[in-house]
Amino acid sequence: MAVKCATTVSAALREVPTTVAVQQTAAVLKLIADASESDMPRATEPRSAATETSHEGTECEESDSGPSGASSEDVVDEVAEGDEVQRVRAARRQARKRAKRERAKVCLARKKRRERDEADEHQRESDARLEERQQVAVEAMEQLRERRRLREHEEVDVRAGRGEVATRHE
């Protein structure tokens, strides 16, 4: 039976992913909590497989140590250890909440960065289209100026040619 109890405690230690001291404390607290719960009728309280395994370990320890009378100091210790279990559970809940908030922050930051990158890309595309249109407009204006210059030059040549022709006829 002692081997079975050691296996139960080591199984309880594997369930708690913290430092060794906290794991040992958690295992002892689970055993104490299960011992205090063993006084309740089994039909009123459902138990998980891990709790039942821990409870079996408690029974082994009680049978090895003999009958135990609960003194007032033991009751106070059990209550204090029960408070410790509650504190450990609350700390775990808080850690899970913090981790969830951190994941949400990271997800939100990624989303904002992605939206910002998309907005920047759209702005770059818009700027490129605008610059292309402006370049086309500048080229069209240059072509119009060149045509106007050529036309004015031809008109001057034509006038000059008529003027010469007109002076020769006289």
PDB file of C-alpha atoms in Angstrom:
ATOM      1  CA  MET A   1       0.000   0.000   0.000  1.00  0.00           C
ATOM      2  CA  ALA A   2       2.887   2.394   0.633  1.00  0.00           C
ATOM      3  CA  VAL A   3       3.919   2.064  -3.002  1.00  0.00           C
ATOM      4  CA  LYS A   4       0.431   2.998  -4.138  1.00  0.00           C
ATOM      5  CA  CYS A   5       0.482   6.132  -1.962  1.00  0.00           C
ATOM      6  CA  ALA A   6       3.839   7.235  -3.340  1.00  0.00           C
ATOM      7  CA  THR A   7       2.515   6.803  -6.850  1.00  0.00           C
ATOM      8  CA  THR A   8      -0.542   8.874  -5.984  1.00  0.00           C
ATOM      9  CA  VAL A   9       1.540  11.735  -4.612  1.00  0.00           C
ATOM     10  CA  SER A  10       3.877  11.689  -7.615  1.00  0.00           C
ATOM     11  CA  ALA A  11       0.860  11.727  -9.947  1.00  0.00           C
ATOM     12  CA  ALA A  12      -0.483  14.749  -8.084  1.00  0.00           C
ATOM     13  CA  LEU A  13       2.910  16.436  -8.398  1.00  0.00           C
ATOM     14  CA  ARG A  14       2.900  16.000 -12.176  1.00  0.00           C
ATOM     15  CA  GLU A  15      -0.455  17.784 -12.454  1.00  0.00           C
ATOM     16  CA  VAL A  16       0.835  21.094 -11.033  1.00  0.00           C
ATOM     17  CA  PRO A  17       3.317  22.794 -13.445  1.00  0.00           C
ATOM     18  CA  THR A  18       5.179  24.964 -10.916  1.00  0.00           C
ATOM     19  CA  THR A  19       8.335  24.770  -8.829  1.00  0.00           C
ATOM     20  CA  VAL A  20       9.054  21.654  -6.771  1.00  0.00           C
ATOM     21  CA  ALA A  21       8.242  23.281  -3.432  1.00  0.00           C
ATOM     22  CA  VAL A  22       4.904  24.553  -4.681  1.00  0.00           C
ATOM     23  CA  GLN A  23       4.187  21.170  -6.241  1.00  0.00           C
ATOM     24  CA  GLN A  24       4.793  19.406  -2.961  1.00  0.00           C
ATOM     25  CA  THR A  25       2.672  21.925  -1.089  1.00  0.00           C
ATOM     26  CA  ALA A  26      -0.101  21.575  -3.646  1.00  0.00           C
ATOM     27  CA  ALA A  27      -0.002  17.777  -3.373  1.00  0.00           C
ATOM     28  CA  VAL A  28      -0.243  17.924   0.419  1.00  0.00           C
ATOM     29  CA  LEU A  29      -3.059  20.454   0.216  1.00  0.00           C
ATOM     30  CA  LYS A  30      -4.940  18.269  -2.238  1.00  0.00           C
ATOM     31  CA  LEU A  31      -4.592  15.319   0.095  1.00  0.00           C
ATOM     32  CA  ILE A  32      -5.853  17.361   3.035  1.00  0.00           C
ATOM     33  CA  ALA A  33      -8.729  18.785   1.016  1.00  0.00           C
ATOM     34  CA  ASP A  34      -9.674  15.307  -0.139  1.00  0.00           C
ATOM     35  CA  ALA A  35      -9.483  14.019   3.420  1.00  0.00           C
ATOM     36  CA  SER A  36     -11.839  16.730   4.613  1.00  0.00           C
ATOM     37  CA  GLU A  37     -14.141  16.022   1.665  1.00  0.00           C
ATOM     38  CA  SER A  38     -14.155  12.298   2.425  1.00  0.00           C
ATOM     39  CA  ASP A  39     -16.463  12.994   5.363  1.00  0.00           C
ATOM     40  CA  MET A  40     -19.162  14.084   2.861  1.00  0.00           C
ATOM     41  CA  PRO A  41     -21.388  11.459   1.252  1.00  0.00           C
ATOM     42  CA  ARG A  42     -20.097  10.408  -2.158  1.00  0.00           C
ATOM     43  CA  ALA A  43     -23.511  10.685  -3.817  1.00  0.00           C
ATOM     44  CA  THR A  44     -23.712  14.444  -3.216  1.00  0.00           C
ATOM     45  CA  GLU A  45     -20.282  15.347  -4.618  1.00  0.00           C
ATOM     46  CA  PRO A  46     -18.972  14.185  -8.008  1.00  0.00           C
ATOM     47  CA  ARG A  47     -15.240  13.471  -8.118  1.00  0.00           C
ATOM     48  CA  SER A  48     -12.782  13.508 -10.963  1.00  0.00           C
ATOM     49  CA  ALA A  49     -10.342  10.673 -11.556  1.00  0.00           C
ATOM     50  CA  ALA A  50      -7.457  12.760 -10.199  1.00  0.00           C
ATOM     51  CA  THR A  51      -9.381  13.598  -7.031  1.00  0.00           C
ATOM     52  CA  GLU A  52     -10.280   9.952  -6.479  1.00  0.00           C
ATOM     53  CA  THR A  53      -6.648   8.948  -6.945  1.00  0.00           C
ATOM     54  CA  SER A  54      -5.558  11.569  -4.437  1.00  0.00           C
ATOM     55  CA  HIS A  55      -8.267  10.366  -2.067  1.00  0.00           C
ATOM     56  CA  GLU A  56      -6.948   6.802  -2.293  1.00  0.00           C
ATOM     57  CA  GLY A  57      -3.526   8.106  -1.346  1.00  0.00           C
ATOM     58  CA  THR A  58      -5.031   9.821   1.679  1.00  0.00           C
ATOM     59  CA  GLU A  59      -6.649   6.609   2.802  1.00  0.00           C
ATOM     60  CA  CYS A  60      -3.315   4.829   2.572  1.00  0.00           C
ATOM     61  CA  GLU A  61      -1.599   7.423   4.717  1.00  0.00           C
ATOM     62  CA  GLU A  62      -4.350   7.319   7.319  1.00  0.00           C
ATOM     63  CA  SER A  63      -4.174   3.531   7.547  1.00  0.00           C
ATOM     64  CA  ASP A  64      -0.386   3.667   7.959  1.00  0.00           C
ATOM     65  CA  SER A  65      -0.472   6.288  10.690  1.00  0.00           C
ATOM     66  CA  GLY A  66      -3.377   4.761  12.528  1.00  0.00           C
ATOM     67  CA  PRO A  67      -6.537   6.491  13.745  1.00  0.00           C
ATOM     68  CA  SER A  68      -6.209  10.225  13.891  1.00  0.00           C
ATOM     69  CA  GLY A  69      -8.080  12.504  16.232  1.00  0.00           C
ATOM     70  CA  ALA A  70      -8.582  15.994  14.866  1.00  0.00           C
ATOM     71  CA  SER A  71      -7.321  18.471  17.433  1.00  0.00           C
ATOM     72  CA  SER A  72      -8.116  22.175  17.203  1.00  0.00           C
ATOM     73  CA  GLU A  73      -4.591  22.871  15.915  1.00  0.00           C
ATOM     74  CA  ASP A  74      -5.089  20.333  13.132  1.00  0.00           C
ATOM     75  CA  VAL A  75      -8.374  21.946  12.173  1.00  0.00           C
ATOM     76  CA  VAL A  76      -6.752  25.402  12.094  1.00  0.00           C
ATOM     77  CA  ASP A  77      -3.903  24.016   9.989  1.00  0.00           C
ATOM     78  CA  GLU A  78      -6.373  22.412   7.596  1.00  0.00           C
ATOM     79  CA  VAL A  79      -8.293  25.684   7.263  1.00  0.00           C
ATOM     80  CA  ALA A  80      -5.062  27.606   6.639  1.00  0.00           C
ATOM     81  CA  GLU A  81      -3.969  25.045   4.088  1.00  0.00           C
ATOM     82  CA  GLY A  82      -7.422  25.223   2.493  1.00  0.00           C
ATOM     83  CA  ASP A  83      -6.934  28.977   2.211  1.00  0.00           C
ATOM     84  CA  GLU A  84      -3.582  28.271   0.563  1.00  0.00           C
ATOM     85  CA  VAL A  85      -5.320  26.046  -1.976  1.00  0.00           C
ATOM     86  CA  GLN A  86      -7.770  28.848  -2.706  1.00  0.00           C
ATOM     87  CA  ARG A  87      -4.885  31.314  -3.057  1.00  0.00           C
ATOM     88  CA  VAL A  88      -3.095  28.971  -5.455  1.00  0.00           C
ATOM     89  CA  ARG A  89      -6.263  28.547  -7.508  1.00  0.00           C
ATOM     90  CA  ALA A  90      -6.864  32.302  -7.536  1.00  0.00           C
ATOM     91  CA  ALA A  91      -3.257  32.899  -8.591  1.00  0.00           C
ATOM     92  CA  ARG A  92      -3.664  30.418 -11.430  1.00  0.00           C
ATOM     93  CA  ARG A  93      -6.908  32.109 -12.528  1.00  0.00           C
ATOM     94  CA  GLN A  94      -5.186  35.486 -12.469  1.00  0.00           C
ATOM     95  CA  ALA A  95      -2.264  34.086 -14.463  1.00  0.00           C
ATOM     96  CA  ARG A  96      -4.662  32.667 -17.055  1.00  0.00           C
ATOM     97  CA  LYS A  97      -6.478  36.004 -17.253  1.00  0.00           C
ATOM     98  CA  ARG A  98      -3.180  37.874 -17.667  1.00  0.00           C
ATOM     99  CA  ALA A  99      -2.094  35.463 -20.383  1.00  0.00           C
ATOM    100  CA  LYS A 100      -5.434  35.891 -22.152  1.00  0.00           C
ATOM    101  CA  ARG A 101      -5.144  39.695 -21.945  1.00  0.00           C
ATOM    102  CA  GLU A 102      -1.608  39.520 -23.325  1.00  0.00           C
ATOM    103  CA  ARG A 103      -2.764  37.320 -26.203  1.00  0.00           C
ATOM    104  CA  ALA A 104      -5.594  39.760 -26.907  1.00  0.00           C
ATOM    105  CA  LYS A 105      -3.157  42.703 -26.852  1.00  0.00           C
ATOM    106  CA  VAL A 106      -0.788  40.923 -29.219  1.00  0.00           C
ATOM    107  CA  CYS A 107      -3.668  40.005 -31.532  1.00  0.00           C
ATOM    108  CA  LEU A 108      -4.949  43.590 -31.506  1.00  0.00           C
ATOM    109  CA  ALA A 109      -1.463  44.968 -32.156  1.00  0.00           C
ATOM    110  CA  ARG A 110      -1.041  42.584 -35.100  1.00  0.00           C
ATOM    111  CA  LYS A 111      -4.435  43.580 -36.464  1.00  0.00           C
ATOM    112  CA  LYS A 112      -3.634  47.293 -36.172  1.00  0.00           C
ATOM    113  CA  ARG A 113      -0.222  46.777 -37.781  1.00  0.00           C
ATOM    114  CA  ARG A 114      -1.834  44.808 -40.620  1.00  0.00           C
ATOM    115  CA  GLU A 115      -4.459  47.536 -41.135  1.00  0.00           C
ATOM    116  CA  ARG A 116      -1.777  50.225 -41.024  1.00  0.00           C
ATOM    117  CA  ASP A 117       0.341  48.320 -43.555  1.00  0.00           C
ATOM    118  CA  GLU A 118      -2.678  47.889 -45.834  1.00  0.00           C
ATOM    119  CA  ALA A 119      -3.515  51.599 -45.546  1.00  0.00           C
ATOM    120  CA  ASP A 120       0.104  52.485 -46.349  1.00  0.00           C
ATOM    121  CA  GLU A 121       0.038  50.165 -49.365  1.00  0.00           C
ATOM    122  CA  HIS A 122      -3.201  51.725 -50.618  1.00  0.00           C
ATOM    123  CA  GLN A 123      -1.712  55.190 -50.133  1.00  0.00           C
ATOM    124  CA  ARG A 124       1.435  54.208 -52.050  1.00  0.00           C
ATOM    125  CA  GLU A 125      -0.688  52.808 -54.880  1.00  0.00           C
ATOM    126  CA  SER A 126      -2.795  55.966 -54.931  1.00  0.00           C
ATOM    127  CA  ASP A 127       0.313  58.158 -54.930  1.00  0.00           C
ATOM    128  CA  ALA A 128       1.803  56.102 -57.767  1.00  0.00           C
ATOM    129  CA  ARG A 129      -1.374  56.475 -59.850  1.00  0.00           C
ATOM    130  CA  LEU A 130      -1.456  60.224 -59.156  1.00  0.00           C
ATOM    131  CA  GLU A 131       2.203  60.631 -60.082  1.00  0.00           C
ATOM    132  CA  GLU A 132       1.648  58.636 -63.274  1.00  0.00           C
ATOM    133  CA  ARG A 133      -1.316  60.850 -64.198  1.00  0.00           C
ATOM    134  CA  GLN A 134       0.705  63.960 -63.448  1.00  0.00           C
ATOM    135  CA  GLN A 135       3.562  62.667 -65.608  1.00  0.00           C
ATOM    136  CA  VAL A 136       1.157  61.979 -68.469  1.00  0.00           C
ATOM    137  CA  ALA A 137      -0.309  65.474 -68.047  1.00  0.00           C
ATOM    138  CA  VAL A 138       3.166  67.061 -68.068  1.00  0.00           C
ATOM    139  CA  GLU A 139       4.100  65.143 -71.222  1.00  0.00           C
ATOM    140  CA  ALA A 140       0.828  66.177 -72.888  1.00  0.00           C
ATOM    141  CA  MET A 141       1.475  69.826 -71.966  1.00  0.00           C
ATOM    142  CA  GLU A 142       5.003  69.603 -73.398  1.00  0.00           C
ATOM    143  CA  GLN A 143       3.646  68.124 -76.623  1.00  0.00           C
ATOM    144  CA  LEU A 144       1.060  70.905 -76.853  1.00  0.00           C
ATOM    145  CA  ARG A 145       3.735  73.545 -76.278  1.00  0.00           C
ATOM    146  CA  GLU A 146       5.952  71.957 -78.912  1.00  0.00           C
ATOM    147  CA  ARG A 147       3.081  71.883 -81.422  1.00  0.00           C
ATOM    148  CA  ARG A 148       2.223  75.492 -80.633  1.00  0.00           C
ATOM    149  CA  ARG A 149       5.856  76.514 -81.088  1.00  0.00           C
ATOM    150  CA  LEU A 150       6.065  74.669 -84.391  1.00  0.00           C
ATOM    151  CA  ARG A 151       2.786  76.184 -85.544  1.00  0.00           C
ATOM    152  CA  GLU A 152       3.929  79.691 -84.549  1.00  0.00           C
ATOM    153  CA  HIS A 153       7.261  79.099 -86.261  1.00  0.00           C
ATOM    154  CA  GLU A 154       5.492  77.957 -89.432  1.00  0.00           C
ATOM    155  CA  GLU A 155       3.196  80.986 -89.292  1.00  0.00           C
ATOM    156  CA  VAL A 156       6.196  83.255 -88.970  1.00  0.00           C
ATOM    157  CA  ASP A 157       7.833  81.503 -91.905  1.00  0.00           C
ATOM    158  CA  VAL A 158       4.635  81.781 -93.921  1.00  0.00           C
ATOM    159  CA  ARG A 159       4.276  85.472 -93.082  1.00  0.00           C
ATOM    160  CA  ALA A 160       7.876  86.049 -93.815  1.00  0.00           C
ATOM    161  CA  GLY A 161       7.492  84.198 -97.117  1.00  0.00           C
ATOM    162  CA  ARG A 162       4.417  86.215 -98.057  1.00  0.00           C
ATOM    163  CA  GLY A 163       6.150  89.347 -97.093  1.00  0.00           C
ATOM    164  CA  GLU A 164       9.008  88.558 -99.365  1.00  0.00           C
ATOM    165  CA  VAL A 165       6.681  87.567-102.124  1.00  0.00           C
ATOM    166  CA  ALA A 166       4.683  90.710-101.607  1.00  0.00           C
ATOM    167  CA  THR A 167       7.763  92.894-101.760  1.00  0.00           C
ATOM    168  CA  ARG A 168       8.944  91.222-104.983  1.00  0.00           C
ATOM    169  CA  HIS A 169       5.613  91.797-106.718  1.00  0.00           C
ATOM    170  CA  GLU A 170       5.669  95.454-106.096  1.00  0.00           C
TER     171      GLU A 170
END
